[in-house]
Structures are given as C-alpha cells and as structure tokens.
C-alpha cells in the first residue's frame, strides 16, 4: 500500500501506511498508531505512568478512532480521549 499524507490545521500531518500511521508537525513526532489484531495508539508527547515510554492510549477497532484518540491526547483533551477510548476500545 502506498503511503499517504493527510494535512491538518497547524501543519500537523498523518503519514499513513497499511500497518503504521505517524502523527507529526514540522518539529517533532507527536504520536502513532500500529495495526496488529487492533489499532494500538500512543501519544508521544506524554510519558506513560511509569515514565518509561510514550503514553499508551489503548486498542481500537478502527483506524479513525485510534487517530482521534492520539489527536485528542496530544491536544490535552482528556475527556474526549476517554470517551473515544470507551466507545471504540476492543474488549
């Protein structure tokens, strides 16, 4: 599958391929989603609770839900992130 580039306001973009999608701006990597049995999402702008890596946002059944969770977490919209996670997460 050919990689696609989707632009968002503020020069943030998603680089999209079949199994890995990366969210970045002109200066840094902001987050990513990886496809295994589900789409797993990480916020690269915040550390996880043990401060050993990026914040894991959860497993999502759809790519769009995973990308929305990354964007919400990067923006600091914790309520939106929890709503998306609860509504989209695989059990």
C-alpha positions in Angstrom: 0.0 0.0 0.0 1.3 3.4 -0.9 1.9 5.8 2.0 -0.5 8.8 2.1 0.0 12.2 3.7 -3.1 14.0 5.1 -2.7 17.6 6.3 -4.4 19.0 9.4 -4.6 22.7 10.5 -1.4 23.9 12.2 0.9 21.9 9.9 0.3 18.7 11.8 0.1 15.7 9.4 -0.6 12.0 9.5 1.6 9.7 7.4 -0.5 6.7 6.7 0.5 3.2 5.6 -1.2 -0.2 5.9 0.1 -1.0 9.4 1.7 2.1 10.9 0.5 5.7 10.9 2.6 8.5 12.4 1.3 12.0 13.5 3.9 14.8 13.4 4.4 18.5 13.0 7.3 20.4 11.5 9.5 19.8 14.5 8.6 16.5 16.2 6.8 13.2 16.3 3.5 13.6 18.2 2.1 10.1 18.2 1.4 6.9 16.2 -0.9 4.0 15.7 0.1 0.5 14.9 -2.1 -2.3 13.5 -1.9 -5.8 14.9 -5.2 -7.5 15.8 -6.5 -4.0 16.5 -5.2 -0.4 16.1 -2.9 0.4 19.1 -2.5 4.2 19.8 0.4 6.1 21.5 0.8 9.8 22.4 4.5 10.6 22.0 4.2 14.0 23.7 3.3 12.5 27.2 5.1 9.8 29.2 3.3 6.7 30.4 2.6 6.4 34.2 6.0 4.7 34.9 7.8 7.3 32.7 9.4 4.6 30.6 8.0 5.4 27.2 5.2 7.1 25.4 1.6 7.1 26.8 -0.4 4.1 25.5 -3.9 5.1 24.7 -5.4 1.7 24.1 -6.6 -0.7 21.4 -9.2 0.4 18.9 -11.2 -1.5 16.4 -10.9 1.3 13.8 -8.1 3.4 12.4 -10.1 6.7 12.7 -10.9 6.1 16.4 -7.2 5.4 17.1 -6.1 8.5 15.2 -8.8 10.7 17.0 -7.5 9.4 20.4 -4.0 10.4 19.5 -5.0 13.9 18.4 -7.2 14.4 21.5 -4.4 13.3 23.8 -1.8 15.5 22.1 -4.2 18.4 22.4 -4.8 17.6 26.1 -8.4 16.8 25.6 -8.5 14.0 28.2 -12.3 13.9 28.5 -12.6 13.4 24.7 -9.9 10.8 24.7 -11.7 8.7 27.4 -14.9 8.9 25.5 -13.3 7.7 22.3 -11.5 5.0 24.1 -14.5 3.8 26.0 -16.6 3.8 22.8 -14.1 2.3 20.5 -11.9 0.0 22.5 -11.9 -3.7 21.9 -12.8 -5.8 25.0 
